Coordinates of C-alpha atoms in Angstrom, one line a residue:
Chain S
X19 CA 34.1 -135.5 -15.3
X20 CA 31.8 -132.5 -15.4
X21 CA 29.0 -132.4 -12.7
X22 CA 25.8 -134.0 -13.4
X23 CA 23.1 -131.6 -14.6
X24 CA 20.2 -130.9 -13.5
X25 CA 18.7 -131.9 -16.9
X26 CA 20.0 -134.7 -19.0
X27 CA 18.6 -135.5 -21.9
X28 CA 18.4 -139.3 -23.1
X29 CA 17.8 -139.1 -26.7
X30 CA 15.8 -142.6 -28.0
X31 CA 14.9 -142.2 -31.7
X32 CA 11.4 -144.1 -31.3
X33 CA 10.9 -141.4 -29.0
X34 CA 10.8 -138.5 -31.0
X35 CA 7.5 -138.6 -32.8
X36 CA 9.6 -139.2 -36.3
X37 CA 11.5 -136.5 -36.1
X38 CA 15.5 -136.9 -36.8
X39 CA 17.2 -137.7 -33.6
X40 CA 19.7 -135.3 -34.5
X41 CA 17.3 -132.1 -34.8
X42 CA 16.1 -133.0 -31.7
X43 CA 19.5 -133.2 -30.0
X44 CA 20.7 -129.8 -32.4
X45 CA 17.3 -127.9 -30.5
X46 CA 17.9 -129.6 -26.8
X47 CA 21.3 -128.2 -26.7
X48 CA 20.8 -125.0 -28.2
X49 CA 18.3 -124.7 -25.1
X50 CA 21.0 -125.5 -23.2
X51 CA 20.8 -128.9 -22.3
X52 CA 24.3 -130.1 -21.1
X53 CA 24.1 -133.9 -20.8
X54 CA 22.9 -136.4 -23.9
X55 CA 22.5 -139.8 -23.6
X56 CA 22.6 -141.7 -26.9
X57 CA 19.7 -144.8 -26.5
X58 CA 19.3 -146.9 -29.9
X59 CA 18.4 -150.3 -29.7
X60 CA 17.3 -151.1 -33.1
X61 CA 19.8 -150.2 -35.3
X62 CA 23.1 -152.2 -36.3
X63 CA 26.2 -151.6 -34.6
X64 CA 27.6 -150.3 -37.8
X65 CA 24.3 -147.8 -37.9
X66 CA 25.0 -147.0 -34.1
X67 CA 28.7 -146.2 -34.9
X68 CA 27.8 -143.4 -37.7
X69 CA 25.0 -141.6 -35.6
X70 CA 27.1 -141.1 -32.9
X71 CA 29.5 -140.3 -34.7
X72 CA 27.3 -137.5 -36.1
X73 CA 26.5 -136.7 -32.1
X74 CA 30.0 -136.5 -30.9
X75 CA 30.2 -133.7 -33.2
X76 CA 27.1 -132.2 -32.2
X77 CA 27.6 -132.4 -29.0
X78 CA 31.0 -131.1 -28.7
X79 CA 30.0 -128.3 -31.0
X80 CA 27.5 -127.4 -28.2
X81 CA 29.9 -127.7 -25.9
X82 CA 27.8 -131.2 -24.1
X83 CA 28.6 -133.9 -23.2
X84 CA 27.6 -137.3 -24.5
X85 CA 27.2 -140.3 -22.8
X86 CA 26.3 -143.7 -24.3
X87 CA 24.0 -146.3 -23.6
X88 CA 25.1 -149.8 -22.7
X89 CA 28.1 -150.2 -25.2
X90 CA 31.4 -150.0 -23.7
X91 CA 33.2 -150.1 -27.5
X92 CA 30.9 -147.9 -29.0
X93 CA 31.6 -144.9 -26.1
X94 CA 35.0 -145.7 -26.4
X95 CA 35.1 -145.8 -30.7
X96 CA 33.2 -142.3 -30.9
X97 CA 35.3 -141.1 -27.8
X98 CA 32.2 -140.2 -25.8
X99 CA 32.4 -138.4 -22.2
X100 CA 30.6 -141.3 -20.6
X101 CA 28.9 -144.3 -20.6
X102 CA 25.7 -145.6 -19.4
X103 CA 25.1 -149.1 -17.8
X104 CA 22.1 -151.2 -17.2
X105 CA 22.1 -154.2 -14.8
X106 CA 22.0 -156.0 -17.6
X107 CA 25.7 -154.8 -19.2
X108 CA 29.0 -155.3 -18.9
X109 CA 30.2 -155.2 -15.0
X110 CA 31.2 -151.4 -14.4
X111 CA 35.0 -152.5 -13.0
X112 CA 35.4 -153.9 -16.3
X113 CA 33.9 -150.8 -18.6
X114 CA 36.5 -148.4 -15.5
X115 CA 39.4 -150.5 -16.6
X116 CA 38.9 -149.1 -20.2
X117 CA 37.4 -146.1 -20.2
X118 CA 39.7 -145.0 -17.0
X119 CA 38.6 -142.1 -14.4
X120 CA 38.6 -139.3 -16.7
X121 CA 35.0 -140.6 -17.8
X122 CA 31.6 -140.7 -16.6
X123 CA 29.9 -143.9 -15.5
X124 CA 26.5 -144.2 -14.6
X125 CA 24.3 -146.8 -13.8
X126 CA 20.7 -147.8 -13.9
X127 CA 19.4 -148.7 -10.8
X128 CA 16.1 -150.0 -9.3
X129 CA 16.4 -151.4 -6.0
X130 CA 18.6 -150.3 -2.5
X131 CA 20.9 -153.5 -3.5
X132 CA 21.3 -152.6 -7.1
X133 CA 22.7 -148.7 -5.7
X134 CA 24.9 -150.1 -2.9
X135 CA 26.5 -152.3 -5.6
X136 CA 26.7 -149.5 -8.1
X137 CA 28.1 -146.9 -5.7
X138 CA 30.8 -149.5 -4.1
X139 CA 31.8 -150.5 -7.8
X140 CA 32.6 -146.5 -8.3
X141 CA 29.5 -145.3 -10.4
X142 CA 30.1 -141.5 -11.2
X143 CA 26.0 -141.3 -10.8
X144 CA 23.3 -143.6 -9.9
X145 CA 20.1 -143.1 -12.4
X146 CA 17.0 -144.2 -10.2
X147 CA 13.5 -144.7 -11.7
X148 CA 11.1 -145.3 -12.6
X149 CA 9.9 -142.2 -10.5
X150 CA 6.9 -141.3 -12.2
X151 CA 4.4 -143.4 -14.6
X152 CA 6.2 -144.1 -17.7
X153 CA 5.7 -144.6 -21.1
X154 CA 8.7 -145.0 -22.9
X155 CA 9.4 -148.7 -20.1
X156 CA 6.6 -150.2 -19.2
X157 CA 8.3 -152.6 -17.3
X158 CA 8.4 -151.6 -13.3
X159 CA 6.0 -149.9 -11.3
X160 CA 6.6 -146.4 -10.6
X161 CA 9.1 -145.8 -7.0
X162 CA 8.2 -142.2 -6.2
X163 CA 10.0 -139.9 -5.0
X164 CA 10.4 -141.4 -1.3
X165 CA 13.0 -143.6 -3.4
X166 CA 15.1 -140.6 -4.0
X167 CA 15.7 -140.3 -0.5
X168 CA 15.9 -144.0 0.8
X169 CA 19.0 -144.1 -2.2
X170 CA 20.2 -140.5 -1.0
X171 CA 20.8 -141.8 2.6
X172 CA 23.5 -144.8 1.2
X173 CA 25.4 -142.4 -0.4
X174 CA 26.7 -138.9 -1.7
X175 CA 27.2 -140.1 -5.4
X176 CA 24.9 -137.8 -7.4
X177 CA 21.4 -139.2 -8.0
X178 CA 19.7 -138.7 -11.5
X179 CA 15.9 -139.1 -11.4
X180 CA 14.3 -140.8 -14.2
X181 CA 11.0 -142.1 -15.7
X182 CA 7.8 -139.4 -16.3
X183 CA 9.3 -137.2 -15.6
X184 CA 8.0 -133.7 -16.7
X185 CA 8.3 -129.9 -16.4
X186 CA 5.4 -130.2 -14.0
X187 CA 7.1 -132.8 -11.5
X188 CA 10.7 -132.2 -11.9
X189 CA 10.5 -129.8 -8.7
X190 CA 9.3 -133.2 -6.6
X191 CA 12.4 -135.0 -7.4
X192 CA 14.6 -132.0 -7.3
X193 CA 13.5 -131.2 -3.7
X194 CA 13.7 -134.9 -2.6
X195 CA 17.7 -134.4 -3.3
X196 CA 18.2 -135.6 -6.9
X197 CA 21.1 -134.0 -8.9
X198 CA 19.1 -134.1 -12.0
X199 CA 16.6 -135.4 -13.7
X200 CA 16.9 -137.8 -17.1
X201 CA 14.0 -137.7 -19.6
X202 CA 13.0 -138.8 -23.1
X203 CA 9.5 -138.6 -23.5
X204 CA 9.0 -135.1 -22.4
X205 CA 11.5 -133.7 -24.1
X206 CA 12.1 -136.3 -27.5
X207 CA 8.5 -136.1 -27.9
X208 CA 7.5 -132.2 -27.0
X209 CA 5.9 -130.0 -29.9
X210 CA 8.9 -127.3 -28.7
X211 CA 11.6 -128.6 -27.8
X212 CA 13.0 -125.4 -27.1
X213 CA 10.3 -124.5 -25.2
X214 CA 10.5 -127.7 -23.2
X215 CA 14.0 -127.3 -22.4
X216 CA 13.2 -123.6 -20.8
X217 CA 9.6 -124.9 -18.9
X218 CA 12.3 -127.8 -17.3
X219 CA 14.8 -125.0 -16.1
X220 CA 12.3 -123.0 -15.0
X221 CA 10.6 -125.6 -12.7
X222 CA 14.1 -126.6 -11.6
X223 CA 14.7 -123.6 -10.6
X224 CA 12.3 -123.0 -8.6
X225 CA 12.4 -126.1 -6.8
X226 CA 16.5 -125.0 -6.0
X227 CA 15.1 -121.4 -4.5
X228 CA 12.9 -123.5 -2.2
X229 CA 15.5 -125.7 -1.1
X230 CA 17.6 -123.3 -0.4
X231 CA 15.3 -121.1 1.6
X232 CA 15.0 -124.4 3.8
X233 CA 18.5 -125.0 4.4
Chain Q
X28 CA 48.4 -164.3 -34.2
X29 CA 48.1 -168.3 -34.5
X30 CA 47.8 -169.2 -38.1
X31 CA 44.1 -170.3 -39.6
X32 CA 43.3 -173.6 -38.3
X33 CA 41.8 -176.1 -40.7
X34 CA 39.0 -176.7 -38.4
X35 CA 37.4 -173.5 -36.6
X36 CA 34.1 -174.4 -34.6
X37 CA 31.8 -171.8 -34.6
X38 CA 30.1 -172.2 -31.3
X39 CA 26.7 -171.6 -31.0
X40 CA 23.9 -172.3 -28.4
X41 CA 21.0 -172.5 -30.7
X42 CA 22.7 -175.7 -32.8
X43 CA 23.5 -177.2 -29.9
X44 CA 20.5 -179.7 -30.1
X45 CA 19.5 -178.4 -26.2
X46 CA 23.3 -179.4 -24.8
X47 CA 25.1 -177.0 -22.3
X48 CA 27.4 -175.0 -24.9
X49 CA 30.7 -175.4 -22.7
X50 CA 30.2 -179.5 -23.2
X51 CA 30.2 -179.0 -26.7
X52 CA 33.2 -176.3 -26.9
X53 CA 35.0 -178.9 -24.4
X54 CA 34.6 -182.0 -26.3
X55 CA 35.8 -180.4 -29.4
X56 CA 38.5 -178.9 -28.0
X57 CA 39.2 -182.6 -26.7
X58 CA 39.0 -183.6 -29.7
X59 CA 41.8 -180.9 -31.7
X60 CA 39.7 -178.0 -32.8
X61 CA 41.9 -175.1 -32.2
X62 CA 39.6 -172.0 -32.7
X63 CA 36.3 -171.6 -31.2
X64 CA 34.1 -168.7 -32.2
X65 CA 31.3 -167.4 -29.6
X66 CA 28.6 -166.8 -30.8
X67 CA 25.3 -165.7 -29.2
X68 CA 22.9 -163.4 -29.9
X69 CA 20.1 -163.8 -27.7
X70 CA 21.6 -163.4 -24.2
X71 CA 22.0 -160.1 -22.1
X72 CA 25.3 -158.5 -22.5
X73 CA 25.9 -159.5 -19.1
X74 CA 25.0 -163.3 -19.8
X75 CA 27.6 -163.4 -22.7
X76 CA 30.4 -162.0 -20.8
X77 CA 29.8 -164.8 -17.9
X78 CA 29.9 -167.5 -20.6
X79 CA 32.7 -165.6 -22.6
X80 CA 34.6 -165.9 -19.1
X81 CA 34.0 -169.8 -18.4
X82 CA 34.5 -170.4 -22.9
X83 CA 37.8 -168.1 -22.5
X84 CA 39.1 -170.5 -19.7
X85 CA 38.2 -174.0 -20.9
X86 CA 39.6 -172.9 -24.7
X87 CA 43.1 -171.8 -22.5
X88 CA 42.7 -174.9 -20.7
X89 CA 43.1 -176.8 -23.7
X90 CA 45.1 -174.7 -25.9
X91 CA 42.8 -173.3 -28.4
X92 CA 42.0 -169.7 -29.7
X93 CA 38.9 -168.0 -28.4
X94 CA 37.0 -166.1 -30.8
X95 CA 34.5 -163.3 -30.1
X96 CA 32.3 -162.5 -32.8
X97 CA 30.9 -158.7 -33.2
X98 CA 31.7 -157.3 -30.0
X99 CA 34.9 -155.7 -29.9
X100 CA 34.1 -155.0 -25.7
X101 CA 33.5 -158.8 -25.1
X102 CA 36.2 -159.5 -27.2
X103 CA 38.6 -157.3 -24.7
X104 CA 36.8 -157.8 -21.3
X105 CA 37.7 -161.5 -21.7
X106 CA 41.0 -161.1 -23.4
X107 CA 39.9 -163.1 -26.0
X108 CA 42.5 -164.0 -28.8
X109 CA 40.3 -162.3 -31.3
X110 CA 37.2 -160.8 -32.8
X111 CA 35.0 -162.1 -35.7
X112 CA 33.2 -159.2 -37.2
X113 CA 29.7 -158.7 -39.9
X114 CA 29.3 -156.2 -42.2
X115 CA 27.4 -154.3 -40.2
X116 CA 29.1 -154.3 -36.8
X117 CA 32.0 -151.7 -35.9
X118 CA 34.7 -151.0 -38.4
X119 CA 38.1 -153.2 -38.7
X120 CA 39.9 -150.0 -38.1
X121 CA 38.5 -149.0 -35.0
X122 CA 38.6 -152.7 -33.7
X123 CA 42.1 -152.6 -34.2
X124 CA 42.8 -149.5 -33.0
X125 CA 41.7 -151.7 -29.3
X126 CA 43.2 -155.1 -30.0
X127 CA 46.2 -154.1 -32.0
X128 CA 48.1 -156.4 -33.8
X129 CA 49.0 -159.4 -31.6
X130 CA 45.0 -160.6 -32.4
X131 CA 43.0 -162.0 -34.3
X132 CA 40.2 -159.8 -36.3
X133 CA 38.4 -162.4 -39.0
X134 CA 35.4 -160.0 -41.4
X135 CA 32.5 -162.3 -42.9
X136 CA 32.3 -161.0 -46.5
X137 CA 29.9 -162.2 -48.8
X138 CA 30.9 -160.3 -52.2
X139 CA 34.2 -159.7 -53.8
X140 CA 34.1 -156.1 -52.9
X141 CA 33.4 -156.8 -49.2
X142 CA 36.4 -158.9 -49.1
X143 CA 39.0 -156.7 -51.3
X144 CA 37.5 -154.1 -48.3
X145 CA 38.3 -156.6 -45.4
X146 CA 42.0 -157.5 -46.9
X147 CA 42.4 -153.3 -47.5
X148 CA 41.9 -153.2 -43.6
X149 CA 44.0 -155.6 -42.6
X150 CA 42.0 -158.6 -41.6
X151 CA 44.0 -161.3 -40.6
X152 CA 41.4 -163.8 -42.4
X153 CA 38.2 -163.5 -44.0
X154 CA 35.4 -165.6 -43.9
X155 CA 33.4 -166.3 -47.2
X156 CA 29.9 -167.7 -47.7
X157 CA 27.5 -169.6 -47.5
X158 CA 29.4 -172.0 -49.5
X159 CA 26.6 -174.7 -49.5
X160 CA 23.5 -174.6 -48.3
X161 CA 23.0 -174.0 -44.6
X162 CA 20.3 -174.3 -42.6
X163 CA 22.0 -172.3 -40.0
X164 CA 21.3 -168.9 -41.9
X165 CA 19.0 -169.5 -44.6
X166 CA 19.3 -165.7 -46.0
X167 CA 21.6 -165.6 -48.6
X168 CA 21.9 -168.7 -51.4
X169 CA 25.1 -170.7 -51.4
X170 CA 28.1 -169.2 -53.7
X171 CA 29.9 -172.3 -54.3
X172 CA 33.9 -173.5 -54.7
X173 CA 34.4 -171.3 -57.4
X174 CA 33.7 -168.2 -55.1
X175 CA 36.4 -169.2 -53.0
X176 CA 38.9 -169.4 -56.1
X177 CA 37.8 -165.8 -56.9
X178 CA 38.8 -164.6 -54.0
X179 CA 41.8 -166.3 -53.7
X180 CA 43.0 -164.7 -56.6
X181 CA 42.6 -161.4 -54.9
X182 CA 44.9 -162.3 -52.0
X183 CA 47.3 -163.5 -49.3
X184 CA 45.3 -163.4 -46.7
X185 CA 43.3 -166.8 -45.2
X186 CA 40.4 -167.6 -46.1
X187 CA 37.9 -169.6 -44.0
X188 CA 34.7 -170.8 -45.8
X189 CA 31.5 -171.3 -44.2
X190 CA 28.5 -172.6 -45.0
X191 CA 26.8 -176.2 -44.6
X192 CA 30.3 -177.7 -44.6
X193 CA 30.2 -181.2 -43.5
X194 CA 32.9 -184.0 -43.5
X195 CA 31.6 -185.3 -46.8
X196 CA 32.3 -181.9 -48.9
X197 CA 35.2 -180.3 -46.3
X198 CA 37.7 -181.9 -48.9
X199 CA 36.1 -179.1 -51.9
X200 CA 37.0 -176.3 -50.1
X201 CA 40.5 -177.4 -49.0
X202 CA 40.8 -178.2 -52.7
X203 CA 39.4 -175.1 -53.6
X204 CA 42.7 -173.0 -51.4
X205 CA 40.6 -172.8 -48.7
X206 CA 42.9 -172.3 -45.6
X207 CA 40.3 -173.6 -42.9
X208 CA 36.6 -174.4 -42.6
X209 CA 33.9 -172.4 -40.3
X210 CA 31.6 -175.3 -39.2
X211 CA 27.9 -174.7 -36.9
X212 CA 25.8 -177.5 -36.9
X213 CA 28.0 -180.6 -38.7
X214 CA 29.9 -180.2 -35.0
X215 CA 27.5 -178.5 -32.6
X216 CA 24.5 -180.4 -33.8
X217 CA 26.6 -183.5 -33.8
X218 CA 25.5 -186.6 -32.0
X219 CA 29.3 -187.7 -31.2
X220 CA 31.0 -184.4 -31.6
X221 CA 34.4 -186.2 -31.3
X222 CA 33.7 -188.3 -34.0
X223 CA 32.2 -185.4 -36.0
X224 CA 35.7 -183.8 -35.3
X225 CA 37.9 -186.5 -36.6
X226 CA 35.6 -187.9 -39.4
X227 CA 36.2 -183.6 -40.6
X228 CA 40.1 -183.8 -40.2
X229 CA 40.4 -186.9 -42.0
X230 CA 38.7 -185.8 -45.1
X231 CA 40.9 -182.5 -44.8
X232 CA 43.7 -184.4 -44.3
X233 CA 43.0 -186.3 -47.6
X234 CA 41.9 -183.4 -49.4
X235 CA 45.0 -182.0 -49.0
X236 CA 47.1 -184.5 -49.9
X237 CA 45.4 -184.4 -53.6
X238 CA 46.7 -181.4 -53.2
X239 CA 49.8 -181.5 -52.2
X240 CA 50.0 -184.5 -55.4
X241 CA 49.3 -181.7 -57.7
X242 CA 51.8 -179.3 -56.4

């Protein structure tokens, strides 16, 4: 699998203040965004199927990887680099036994419990959120950044960050230890995504320099 | 694959009149139905699969075909005998590019160009309705016998009708060249679902008789 990194781009139509999915994806990657994750909830499988179809192509063409959300057929139909579980999926022994070890599995995780299980089942990342106050889920209060670490002591699997996060925090969950952070709203929903993509990097790269200079 | 059955319960929580599904599915089975379809929309992914599990053992238990309808995943992950699949779920191709030939992939067609499709594919039987009126999907109006005959002149392949079949008009759609019947709530809304069962196979067995008279 290719390393987790440090941005990684979910892409969630409703997110992207009615713009195609696809532009937005087309303008991530050309800003150098390595990692997509196809979200889409609303559409038919059939309509799933064709759009990422039409990001396999994308992505490949930009040389990133996709990963899809929660469909075990639908990585595997569009031959996707990865897949993307909720707690709420298919087991992940049962999505490894068909997509084998040549691809990436990550799993959503909200509590200690939930990222023991996921790293003893053989997640290739844990995603762990929400850090920041959201809006794209509503649904859980925000963990902070003292969860990074609590997860980061179980375990060396890499550790993706996720919910609000923005250029302006990234450097907080970057220097608590996470690989990388995952983000919609800040980047489906920016004016520029291009210029979005860049103010991320920048921040992340900042946040590396200082950790660095501490180790 | 095992050839259409007369009889194929389609089983599904919501017509279940607030009984646990797997006492339904188990007294049909008791009673000679030898396909069951899953069915269920509503649950969590994960939800389905543990009732796909316990359905997949009590249909081996008692010899009959499990069915998965539209996920191709659930349909593997449970090594069911075979998937049931909508217009707008993947494509017959791809689903048999995971199951391969040994099972089962049924399409639901509702036109005669959606079935010449299904048959082009390769489906090993297609489903065509609503035959009568249904209350179990009240979105498209009944087609009648005669659709059945159309279709039947198109092809080989088996064709299940569904549809607001009930013991009382089973016997049209034998006579019509149906090859089985896709039954909801005559059988899970049943009061006796045993007696539902064998009140249906007498009035196939009957209907086919005529027919066998005429041949």
């Amino acid at each position: 699998m290719t390393a987790v990194p440090p941005l990684y781009l979910i892409a969630d139509r409703q997110a992207c203040a009615g713009r195609p999915l696809l532009d937005v994806v087309r303008a991530a990657t050309a800003a150098g965004v390595r990692w997509v994750q196809y979200r889409e909830k609303a559409l038919t499988r059939r309509a799933r199927y064709d759009e990422a179809l039409r990001l396999r192509a994308l992505t490949r063409e930009a040389g990133a990887a996709l990963i899809i959300n929660d469909e075990l057929d639908l990585a595997a139909a569009v031959e996707a680099d990865g897949l993307h579980l909720g707690q709420e999926d298919l087991p992940l022994p049962v999505a490894r036994r068909w997509l084998g070890a040549g691809r990436v599995i990550g799993v959503s995780t909200h509590t200690i419990d939930e990222a023991r299980r996921a790293i003893d089942e053989g997640a290739d990342y844990i995603a762990v959120g929400p850090i920041f106050a959201t809006t794209t889920k509503a649904v859980r209060p925000p963990i902070g950044c003292d969860a990074i670490r609590r997860v980061l002591a179980l375990t060396g699997v890499p550790l993706v960050a996720i919910g609000g996060i923005t250029p302006g925090n990234v450097g907080e969950v970057i220097r608590a230890g996470a690989a990388g952070a995952a983000v919609i709203s800040a980047l489906c929903g920016a004016a520029d995504v291009s210029a979005a993509v860049a103010a991320f990097h920048r921040s992340i790269a900042q946040a590396r320099a200082t950790v660095d200079e501490r180790a």
